Tab-separated table of C-alpha atoms in Angstrom:
chain	number	residue	atom	x	y	z
E	270	UNK	CA	63.368	43.116	18.264
E	271	UNK	CA	64.543	42.608	14.739
E	272	UNK	CA	63.752	39.164	13.279
E	273	UNK	CA	66.767	36.962	12.736
E	274	UNK	CA	67.147	34.571	9.809
E	275	UNK	CA	66.574	31.664	12.189
E	276	UNK	CA	63.282	33.074	13.543
E	277	UNK	CA	62.045	33.767	10.025
E	278	UNK	CA	62.855	30.181	9.120
E	279	UNK	CA	60.927	28.887	12.146
E	280	UNK	CA	57.890	31.013	11.234
E	281	UNK	CA	57.947	29.729	7.678
E	282	UNK	CA	58.226	26.137	8.919
E	283	UNK	CA	55.062	26.393	11.102
E	284	UNK	CA	52.226	24.379	9.562
E	285	UNK	CA	49.350	26.466	8.227
E	286	UNK	CA	45.848	25.117	9.066
E	287	UNK	CA	44.382	23.717	5.894
E	288	UNK	CA	40.844	24.271	4.655
E	289	UNK	CA	40.132	20.578	5.198
E	290	UNK	CA	40.874	20.870	8.914
E	291	UNK	CA	38.566	23.873	9.143
E	292	UNK	CA	35.756	21.986	7.442
E	293	UNK	CA	36.352	19.011	9.714
E	294	UNK	CA	36.121	21.217	12.794
E	295	UNK	CA	32.903	22.783	11.520
E	296	UNK	CA	31.447	19.321	10.833
E	297	UNK	CA	32.296	18.237	14.384
E	298	UNK	CA	30.553	21.303	15.772
E	299	UNK	CA	27.419	20.542	13.767
E	300	UNK	CA	27.577	16.898	14.781
E	301	UNK	CA	27.882	17.820	18.434
E	302	UNK	CA	24.505	19.571	18.215
E	303	UNK	CA	22.901	16.184	17.558
E	304	UNK	CA	24.175	14.668	20.809
E	305	UNK	CA	21.253	13.308	22.803
E	306	UNK	CA	18.919	13.557	19.827
E	307	UNK	CA	19.683	10.443	17.792
E	308	UNK	CA	16.578	8.655	19.050
E	309	UNK	CA	14.235	11.231	17.569
E	310	UNK	CA	16.238	11.381	14.342
E	311	UNK	CA	16.014	7.591	14.030
E	312	UNK	CA	12.268	7.765	14.664
E	313	UNK	CA	11.886	10.361	11.911
E	314	UNK	CA	13.961	8.288	9.475
E	315	UNK	CA	11.952	5.158	10.236
E	316	UNK	CA	8.715	7.096	9.831
E	317	UNK	CA	9.782	8.269	6.380
E	318	UNK	CA	10.534	4.673	5.378
E	319	UNK	CA	7.125	3.620	6.698
E	320	UNK	CA	5.437	6.356	4.668
E	321	UNK	CA	7.128	5.106	1.503
E	322	UNK	CA	6.042	1.542	2.258
E	323	UNK	CA	2.413	2.630	2.582
E	324	UNK	CA	2.337	3.113	-1.193
E	325	UNK	CA	3.573	-0.412	-1.900
E	326	UNK	CA	1.163	-3.369	-2.411
E	327	UNK	CA	0.038	-4.643	0.966
E	328	UNK	CA	-2.514	-7.263	-0.087
E	329	UNK	CA	-2.412	-9.522	-3.137
E	330	UNK	CA	-4.780	-12.170	-4.448
E	331	UNK	CA	-5.024	-14.381	-7.499
E	332	UNK	CA	-7.922	-16.452	-8.737
E	333	UNK	CA	-9.558	-17.855	-11.812
E	334	UNK	CA	-10.407	-14.380	-13.120
E	335	UNK	CA	-6.998	-12.729	-12.721
E	336	UNK	CA	-4.827	-11.084	-10.096
E	337	UNK	CA	-5.219	-8.027	-7.889
E	338	UNK	CA	-3.142	-6.050	-5.424
E	339	UNK	CA	-4.076	-3.246	-3.012
E	340	UNK	CA	-1.881	-0.761	-1.164
E	341	UNK	CA	-2.522	0.608	2.305
E	342	UNK	CA	-4.563	3.519	0.945
E	343	UNK	CA	-7.033	1.186	-0.773
E	344	UNK	CA	-5.802	1.736	-4.327
E	345	UNK	CA	-6.361	-1.457	-6.293
E	346	UNK	CA	-4.477	-2.718	-9.336
E	347	UNK	CA	-6.038	-5.719	-11.083
E	348	UNK	CA	-5.687	-7.780	-14.250
E	349	UNK	CA	-8.709	-9.811	-15.321
E	350	UNK	CA	-9.968	-11.782	-18.309
E	351	UNK	CA	-13.610	-10.805	-17.582
E	352	UNK	CA	-14.836	-14.359	-17.140
E	353	UNK	CA	-17.966	-13.163	-15.375
E	354	UNK	CA	-18.991	-10.367	-17.742
E	355	UNK	CA	-22.012	-12.373	-18.960
E	356	UNK	CA	-22.939	-13.549	-15.512
E	357	UNK	CA	-26.220	-12.362	-14.011
E	358	UNK	CA	-24.663	-11.997	-10.577
E	359	UNK	CA	-20.899	-11.329	-10.844
E	360	UNK	CA	-18.790	-11.371	-7.684
E	361	UNK	CA	-18.963	-8.077	-5.789
E	362	UNK	CA	-15.969	-5.788	-5.878
E	363	UNK	CA	-13.906	-5.607	-2.717
E	364	UNK	CA	-14.547	-2.440	-0.712
E	365	UNK	CA	-11.264	-1.405	0.852
E	366	UNK	CA	-10.752	2.064	2.286
E	367	UNK	CA	-7.529	3.747	3.322
E	368	UNK	CA	-8.762	5.670	6.377
E	369	UNK	CA	-6.236	4.134	8.769
E	370	UNK	CA	-3.416	4.655	6.279
E	371	UNK	CA	-4.330	8.310	5.806
E	372	UNK	CA	-4.304	8.861	9.564
E	373	UNK	CA	-0.979	7.023	9.820
E	374	UNK	CA	0.481	9.239	7.094
E	375	UNK	CA	-0.724	12.326	8.976
E	376	UNK	CA	0.911	11.076	12.188
E	377	UNK	CA	4.133	10.418	10.278
E	378	UNK	CA	4.069	13.955	8.860
E	379	UNK	CA	3.605	15.347	12.364
E	380	UNK	CA	6.522	13.235	13.577
E	381	UNK	CA	8.934	14.437	10.918
E	382	UNK	CA	7.956	18.109	11.215
E	383	UNK	CA	8.138	18.013	15.005
E	384	UNK	CA	11.541	16.356	15.034
E	385	UNK	CA	12.917	18.959	12.624
E	386	UNK	CA	11.438	21.822	14.662
E	387	UNK	CA	12.656	20.348	17.926
E	388	UNK	CA	16.146	19.994	16.489
E	389	UNK	CA	16.307	23.781	16.311
E	390	UNK	CA	14.321	24.922	19.346
E	391	UNK	CA	14.565	21.975	21.812
E	392	UNK	CA	11.400	22.574	23.837
E	393	UNK	CA	9.578	20.232	26.204
E	394	UNK	CA	6.320	20.399	24.251
E	395	UNK	CA	7.992	19.476	20.957
E	396	UNK	CA	9.808	16.593	22.647
E	397	UNK	CA	6.519	15.207	23.910
E	398	UNK	CA	4.903	15.485	20.494
E	399	UNK	CA	7.962	13.869	18.875
E	400	UNK	CA	7.526	10.961	21.305
E	401	UNK	CA	3.748	10.539	21.095
E	402	UNK	CA	3.363	10.931	17.314
E	403	UNK	CA	5.499	7.865	16.355
E	404	UNK	CA	3.588	5.747	18.860
E	405	UNK	CA	0.264	6.825	17.337
E	406	UNK	CA	1.622	6.193	13.837
E	407	UNK	CA	2.751	2.683	14.815
E	408	UNK	CA	-0.679	1.909	16.290
E	409	UNK	CA	-2.390	3.111	13.118
E	410	UNK	CA	-0.069	1.041	10.927
E	411	UNK	CA	-0.876	-2.065	12.969
E	412	UNK	CA	-4.592	-1.320	12.608
E	413	UNK	CA	-4.080	-0.944	8.866
E	414	UNK	CA	-2.402	-4.347	8.691
E	415	UNK	CA	-5.248	-5.982	10.601
E	416	UNK	CA	-7.843	-4.239	8.446
E	417	UNK	CA	-6.174	-5.274	5.196
E	418	UNK	CA	-5.882	-8.849	6.409
E	419	UNK	CA	-9.610	-8.896	7.191
E	420	UNK	CA	-10.349	-7.786	3.610
E	421	UNK	CA	-8.428	-10.646	1.983
E	422	UNK	CA	-11.548	-12.885	1.560
E	423	UNK	CA	-13.350	-10.083	-0.299
E	424	UNK	CA	-10.411	-9.560	-2.640
E	425	UNK	CA	-10.144	-13.297	-3.273
E	426	UNK	CA	-13.902	-13.629	-3.926
E	427	UNK	CA	-13.787	-10.817	-6.463
E	428	UNK	CA	-11.558	-12.975	-8.695
E	429	UNK	CA	-13.571	-16.185	-8.364
E	430	UNK	CA	-15.381	-17.914	-11.233
E	431	UNK	CA	-19.181	-17.821	-11.039
E	432	UNK	CA	-21.186	-21.013	-11.465
E	433	UNK	CA	-24.157	-19.682	-13.456
E	434	UNK	CA	-24.555	-19.897	-17.255
E	435	UNK	CA	-22.759	-16.610	-17.913
E	436	UNK	CA	-19.737	-17.631	-15.844
E	437	UNK	CA	-19.573	-21.053	-17.498
E	438	UNK	CA	-19.752	-19.456	-20.959
E	439	UNK	CA	-16.905	-17.130	-20.072
E	440	UNK	CA	-14.856	-20.095	-18.885
E	441	UNK	CA	-15.416	-21.970	-22.153
E	442	UNK	CA	-14.516	-18.940	-24.280
E	443	UNK	CA	-11.383	-18.320	-22.213
E	444	UNK	CA	-10.347	-21.978	-22.619
E	445	UNK	CA	-11.049	-21.888	-26.371
E	446	UNK	CA	-8.687	-18.939	-26.882
E	447	UNK	CA	-5.979	-20.406	-24.670
E	448	UNK	CA	-6.422	-17.993	-21.770
E	449	UNK	CA	-7.557	-20.495	-19.160
E	450	UNK	CA	-8.356	-24.077	-18.340
E	451	UNK	CA	-11.638	-25.926	-18.736
E	452	UNK	CA	-12.853	-27.200	-15.396
E	453	UNK	CA	-14.219	-30.761	-15.653
E	454	UNK	CA	-14.709	-32.813	-12.490
E	455	UNK	CA	-12.133	-35.569	-12.081
E	456	UNK	CA	-10.057	-34.668	-15.183
E	457	UNK	CA	-7.216	-32.614	-13.746
E	458	UNK	CA	-6.036	-30.931	-10.593
E	459	UNK	CA	-6.175	-27.163	-10.271
E	460	UNK	CA	-4.300	-25.155	-7.655
E	461	UNK	CA	-5.809	-22.027	-6.140
E	462	UNK	CA	-3.924	-19.173	-4.569
E	463	UNK	CA	-5.415	-17.337	-1.647
E	464	UNK	CA	-5.078	-13.671	-0.770
E	465	UNK	CA	-2.470	-12.640	1.739
E	466	UNK	CA	-0.360	-9.832	3.085
E	467	UNK	CA	2.841	-8.925	1.302
E	468	UNK	CA	6.281	-8.472	2.912
E	469	UNK	CA	5.862	-4.720	2.447
E	470	UNK	CA	3.075	-4.673	5.032
E	471	UNK	CA	5.144	-6.621	7.533
E	472	UNK	CA	8.174	-4.411	6.903
E	473	UNK	CA	6.095	-1.272	7.435
E	474	UNK	CA	4.894	-2.673	10.743
E	475	UNK	CA	8.471	-3.355	11.802
E	476	UNK	CA	9.748	0.103	10.849
E	477	UNK	CA	6.838	1.876	12.561
E	478	UNK	CA	7.354	-0.116	15.750
E	479	UNK	CA	11.090	0.569	15.645
E	480	UNK	CA	10.402	4.294	15.267
E	481	UNK	CA	8.078	4.253	18.262
E	482	UNK	CA	10.581	2.335	20.391
E	483	UNK	CA	13.470	4.672	19.550
E	484	UNK	CA	11.366	7.743	20.318
E	485	UNK	CA	10.288	6.282	23.659
E	486	UNK	CA	13.875	5.302	24.439
E	487	UNK	CA	15.028	8.866	23.746
E	488	UNK	CA	12.298	10.248	26.005
E	489	UNK	CA	13.218	7.858	28.832
E	490	UNK	CA	16.892	8.759	28.386
E	491	UNK	CA	16.102	12.468	28.661
E	492	UNK	CA	13.625	11.968	31.527
E	493	UNK	CA	14.922	9.128	33.735
E	494	UNK	CA	12.624	7.844	36.489
E	495	UNK	CA	15.028	9.110	39.163
E	496	UNK	CA	14.560	12.701	38.049
E	497	UNK	CA	10.773	12.269	38.049
E	498	UNK	CA	10.884	10.921	41.614
E	499	UNK	CA	13.164	13.766	42.663
E	500	UNK	CA	10.761	16.342	41.222
E	501	UNK	CA	7.813	14.699	42.997
E	502	UNK	CA	9.712	14.704	46.309
E	503	UNK	CA	10.588	18.359	45.881
E	504	UNK	CA	6.929	19.180	45.170
E	505	UNK	CA	5.783	17.263	48.266
E	506	UNK	CA	8.464	18.917	50.389
E	507	UNK	CA	7.432	22.360	49.172
E	508	UNK	CA	3.746	21.685	49.822
E	509	UNK	CA	4.546	20.461	53.336
E	510	UNK	CA	6.677	23.510	54.065
E	511	UNK	CA	3.919	25.843	52.858
E	512	UNK	CA	1.418	24.124	55.180
E	513	UNK	CA	3.772	24.615	58.139
E	514	UNK	CA	4.316	28.292	57.349
E	515	UNK	CA	0.627	29.054	56.907
E	516	UNK	CA	-0.295	29.019	60.679
E	517	UNK	CA	2.773	31.115	61.509
E	518	UNK	CA	1.677	33.806	59.080
E	519	UNK	CA	-1.703	33.981	60.759
Protein backbone atom coordinates (compact mmCIF):
# COMPACT_ATOMS: atom_id res chain seq x y z
CA UNK A 1 0.00 0.00 0.00
CA UNK A 2 1.19 3.46 -0.81
CA UNK A 3 1.28 5.85 2.18
CA UNK A 4 -1.29 8.61 2.05
CA UNK A 5 -0.67 12.15 3.29
CA UNK A 6 -2.91 11.42 6.28
CA UNK A 7 -0.96 8.29 7.31
CA UNK A 8 2.33 10.14 6.99
CA UNK A 9 0.94 12.86 9.21
CA UNK A 10 -0.15 10.30 11.82
CA UNK A 11 3.31 8.69 11.81
CA UNK A 12 4.98 12.05 12.27
CA UNK A 13 2.61 12.90 15.13
CA UNK A 14 3.49 9.72 17.13
CA UNK A 15 5.58 10.61 20.18
CA UNK A 16 9.18 9.42 20.04
CA UNK A 17 10.50 7.88 23.31
CA UNK A 18 12.91 10.34 24.82
CA UNK A 19 16.30 9.50 26.30
CA UNK A 20 14.99 10.49 29.73
CA UNK A 21 12.29 7.82 29.60
CA UNK A 22 14.89 5.24 28.62
CA UNK A 23 17.11 6.21 31.54
CA UNK A 24 14.12 6.11 33.87
CA UNK A 25 13.24 2.60 32.71
CA UNK A 26 16.82 1.46 33.19
CA UNK A 27 16.87 2.97 36.70
CA UNK A 28 13.67 1.11 37.57
CA UNK A 29 15.19 -2.15 36.38
CA UNK A 30 18.26 -1.61 38.55
CA UNK A 31 16.09 -0.62 41.49
CA UNK A 32 13.98 -3.73 41.11
CA UNK A 33 17.09 -5.85 41.69
CA UNK A 34 17.25 -4.46 45.23
CA UNK A 35 13.77 -5.70 46.15
CA UNK A 36 13.98 -7.87 49.25
CA UNK A 37 17.50 -6.71 50.00
CA UNK A 38 17.03 -3.35 51.72
CA UNK A 39 17.64 -4.84 55.16
CA UNK A 40 21.16 -5.92 54.30
CA UNK A 41 21.87 -2.63 52.52
CA UNK A 42 20.73 -0.72 55.61
CA UNK A 43 22.94 -2.92 57.79
CA UNK A 44 25.93 -2.17 55.56
CA UNK A 45 25.22 1.57 55.61
CA UNK A 46 24.88 1.58 59.39
CA UNK A 47 28.08 -0.42 59.72
CA UNK A 48 29.97 2.15 57.66
CA UNK A 49 28.66 4.93 59.91
CA UNK A 50 29.74 2.92 62.96
CA UNK A 51 33.22 2.47 61.50
CA UNK A 52 33.55 6.23 61.03
CA UNK A 53 32.41 6.84 64.60
CA UNK A 54 35.10 4.50 65.94
CA UNK A 55 37.69 7.15 65.05
CA UNK A 56 35.90 9.88 67.01
CA UNK A 57 36.69 10.61 70.71
CA UNK A 58 34.85 8.11 72.87
CA UNK A 59 36.20 9.04 76.31
CA UNK A 60 37.14 12.49 77.59
CA UNK A 61 38.51 13.71 80.90
CA UNK A 62 39.70 16.98 82.35
CA UNK A 63 41.62 17.64 85.53
CA UNK A 64 44.09 19.96 87.17
CA UNK A 65 46.84 18.97 84.73
CA UNK A 66 44.94 19.37 81.46
CA UNK A 67 42.48 17.53 79.25
CA UNK A 68 42.58 14.23 77.38
CA UNK A 69 40.42 12.31 74.94
CA UNK A 70 40.66 8.74 73.63
CA UNK A 71 39.00 7.11 70.63
CA UNK A 72 37.82 3.52 70.43
CA UNK A 73 41.19 2.32 69.14
CA UNK A 74 43.02 3.66 72.20
CA UNK A 75 44.61 6.67 70.52
CA UNK A 76 44.95 9.43 73.09
CA UNK A 77 45.07 13.18 72.53
CA UNK A 78 46.03 15.25 75.58
CA UNK A 79 46.95 18.81 76.54
CA UNK A 80 48.86 19.27 79.79
CA UNK A 81 50.79 21.94 81.66
CA UNK A 82 53.19 19.34 83.15
CA UNK A 83 52.35 20.13 86.76
CA UNK A 84 53.85 16.85 87.92
CA UNK A 85 57.11 16.92 85.98
CA UNK A 86 59.12 17.49 89.18
CA UNK A 87 57.15 14.98 91.16
CA UNK A 88 58.90 11.84 92.39
CA UNK A 89 55.86 9.70 91.67
CA UNK A 90 53.74 11.23 88.87
CA UNK A 91 50.33 9.74 88.11
CA UNK A 92 50.57 6.66 85.88
CA UNK A 93 49.49 6.96 82.28
CA UNK A 94 46.20 5.34 81.38
CA UNK A 95 46.64 2.04 79.54
CA UNK A 96 43.85 1.78 77.00
CA UNK A 97 43.98 -0.72 74.16
CA UNK A 98 41.81 -0.91 71.06
CA UNK A 99 41.51 -4.69 70.72
CA UNK A 100 37.71 -4.72 70.78
CA UNK A 101 37.55 -1.82 68.33
CA UNK A 102 39.90 -3.56 65.92
CA UNK A 103 37.77 -6.70 66.01
CA UNK A 104 34.63 -4.60 65.53
CA UNK A 105 36.21 -2.90 62.51
CA UNK A 106 37.07 -6.31 61.06
CA UNK A 107 33.47 -7.49 61.54
CA UNK A 108 32.22 -4.31 59.87
CA UNK A 109 34.54 -4.90 56.91
CA UNK A 110 33.22 -8.45 56.59
CA UNK A 111 29.66 -7.13 56.71
CA UNK A 112 30.15 -4.60 53.94
CA UNK A 113 32.07 -6.97 51.65
CA UNK A 114 29.56 -9.76 52.17
CA UNK A 115 26.58 -7.53 51.47
CA UNK A 116 28.17 -6.29 48.24
CA UNK A 117 29.04 -9.84 47.15
CA UNK A 118 25.60 -11.14 48.07
CA UNK A 119 23.99 -8.35 46.07
CA UNK A 120 25.48 -9.91 42.95
CA UNK A 121 25.39 -13.64 43.67
CA UNK A 122 22.54 -14.06 46.21
CA UNK A 123 23.66 -17.27 47.91
CA UNK A 124 22.50 -18.79 51.19
CA UNK A 125 25.99 -18.78 52.71
CA UNK A 126 26.54 -15.09 51.97
CA UNK A 127 23.12 -14.26 53.42
CA UNK A 128 24.02 -16.01 56.65
CA UNK A 129 27.34 -14.21 56.89
CA UNK A 130 25.64 -10.88 56.12
CA UNK A 131 23.28 -11.58 59.04
CA UNK A 132 25.81 -12.87 61.58
CA UNK A 133 28.57 -10.30 60.95
CA UNK A 134 26.51 -7.21 61.97
CA UNK A 135 25.42 -8.97 65.14
CA UNK A 136 29.04 -9.75 66.04
CA UNK A 137 30.05 -6.17 65.23
CA UNK A 138 27.29 -4.79 67.48
CA UNK A 139 28.39 -7.06 70.34
CA UNK A 140 32.00 -5.92 69.94
CA UNK A 141 30.97 -2.26 69.89
CA UNK A 142 29.03 -2.73 73.12
CA UNK A 143 32.06 -4.41 74.68
CA UNK A 144 34.19 -1.49 73.54
CA UNK A 145 31.82 0.97 75.21
CA UNK A 146 31.92 -0.98 78.47
CA UNK A 147 35.70 -1.26 78.32
CA UNK A 148 36.18 2.45 77.67
CA UNK A 149 33.82 3.32 80.51
CA UNK A 150 35.84 1.12 82.87
CA UNK A 151 39.01 3.03 81.91
CA UNK A 152 37.59 6.46 82.80
CA UNK A 153 39.08 6.47 86.36
CA UNK A 154 42.56 5.81 84.94
CA UNK A 155 42.23 8.65 82.44
CA UNK A 156 40.97 11.00 85.15
CA UNK A 157 43.79 10.02 87.55
CA UNK A 158 46.40 10.71 84.88
CA UNK A 159 45.43 14.41 84.94
CA UNK A 160 45.32 14.78 88.73
CA UNK A 161 47.65 17.01 90.75
CA UNK A 162 50.14 15.16 92.96
CA UNK A 163 50.51 16.11 96.62
CA UNK A 164 54.28 15.73 97.04
CA UNK A 165 56.83 18.58 96.89
CA UNK A 166 57.31 18.34 93.13
CA UNK A 167 53.58 18.53 92.44
CA UNK A 168 53.15 21.48 94.81
CA UNK A 169 56.05 23.32 93.15
CA UNK A 170 54.48 22.78 89.75
CA UNK A 171 51.19 24.15 91.06
CA UNK A 172 52.86 27.30 92.40
CA UNK A 173 54.77 27.91 89.15
CA UNK A 174 51.60 27.39 87.11
CA UNK A 175 49.71 29.86 89.33
CA UNK A 176 52.56 32.40 89.13
CA UNK A 177 52.43 32.45 85.32
CA UNK A 178 48.65 32.60 85.19
CA UNK A 179 48.10 29.05 83.97
CA UNK A 180 46.26 27.72 87.00
CA UNK A 181 44.88 28.41 90.43
CA UNK A 182 46.62 28.16 93.78
CA UNK A 183 44.87 25.65 96.00
CA UNK A 184 44.55 26.92 99.59
CA UNK A 185 42.11 25.23 101.97
CA UNK A 186 39.02 27.32 102.68
CA UNK A 187 39.90 30.19 100.28
CA UNK A 188 37.89 29.36 97.18
CA UNK A 189 35.80 26.66 95.61
CA UNK A 190 37.17 24.59 92.75
CA UNK A 191 35.07 22.45 90.43
CA UNK A 192 36.38 19.17 89.07
CA UNK A 193 35.25 17.44 85.92
CA UNK A 194 35.17 13.69 85.78
CA UNK A 195 35.84 11.45 82.80
CA UNK A 196 32.92 10.17 80.80
CA UNK A 197 31.76 8.73 77.53
CA UNK A 198 31.06 11.07 74.65
CA UNK A 199 27.90 11.12 72.48
CA UNK A 200 29.95 9.54 69.69
CA UNK A 201 30.25 6.32 71.69
CA UNK A 202 26.53 6.20 72.36
CA UNK A 203 25.74 6.97 68.72
CA UNK A 204 28.05 4.19 67.55
CA UNK A 205 26.26 1.78 69.85
CA UNK A 206 22.91 2.83 68.43
CA UNK A 207 24.00 2.51 64.79
CA UNK A 208 25.60 -0.90 65.36
CA UNK A 209 22.49 -2.20 67.10
CA UNK A 210 20.29 -0.82 64.32
CA UNK A 211 22.46 -2.57 61.73
CA UNK A 212 22.16 -5.87 63.58
CA UNK A 213 18.39 -5.52 63.92
CA UNK A 214 17.87 -4.71 60.23
CA UNK A 215 20.03 -7.65 59.16
CA UNK A 216 18.11 -10.01 61.44
CA UNK A 217 14.81 -8.59 60.20
CA UNK A 218 15.86 -9.22 56.60
CA UNK A 219 16.85 -12.79 57.45
CA UNK A 220 13.53 -13.45 59.21
CA UNK A 221 11.67 -11.94 56.25
CA UNK A 222 13.50 -14.22 53.82
CA UNK A 223 13.20 -17.27 56.11
CA UNK A 224 9.83 -17.08 57.91
CA UNK A 225 9.17 -19.60 60.69
CA UNK A 226 6.38 -21.21 58.65
CA UNK A 227 8.80 -22.23 55.92
CA UNK A 228 11.20 -23.67 58.51
CA UNK A 229 8.37 -25.74 60.03
CA UNK A 230 7.30 -26.89 56.58
CA UNK A 231 10.84 -28.03 55.75
CA UNK A 232 11.08 -29.91 59.06
CA UNK A 233 7.74 -31.63 58.41
CA UNK A 234 8.85 -32.63 54.94
CA UNK A 235 12.10 -34.06 56.36
CA UNK A 236 10.19 -36.04 59.00
CA UNK A 237 7.71 -37.29 56.41
CA UNK A 238 10.52 -38.41 54.12
CA UNK A 239 12.35 -40.19 56.94
CA UNK A 240 9.14 -41.98 57.94
CA UNK A 241 8.45 -43.04 54.37
CA UNK A 242 11.98 -44.40 53.99
CA UNK A 243 11.56 -46.47 57.17
CA UNK A 244 8.32 -47.95 55.81
CA UNK A 245 9.89 -48.83 52.46
CA UNK A 246 12.96 -50.45 53.99
CA UNK A 247 11.23 -53.73 55.11
CA UNK A 248 9.46 -54.02 51.75
CA UNK A 249 12.77 -53.88 49.92
CA UNK A 250 14.09 -56.73 52.03
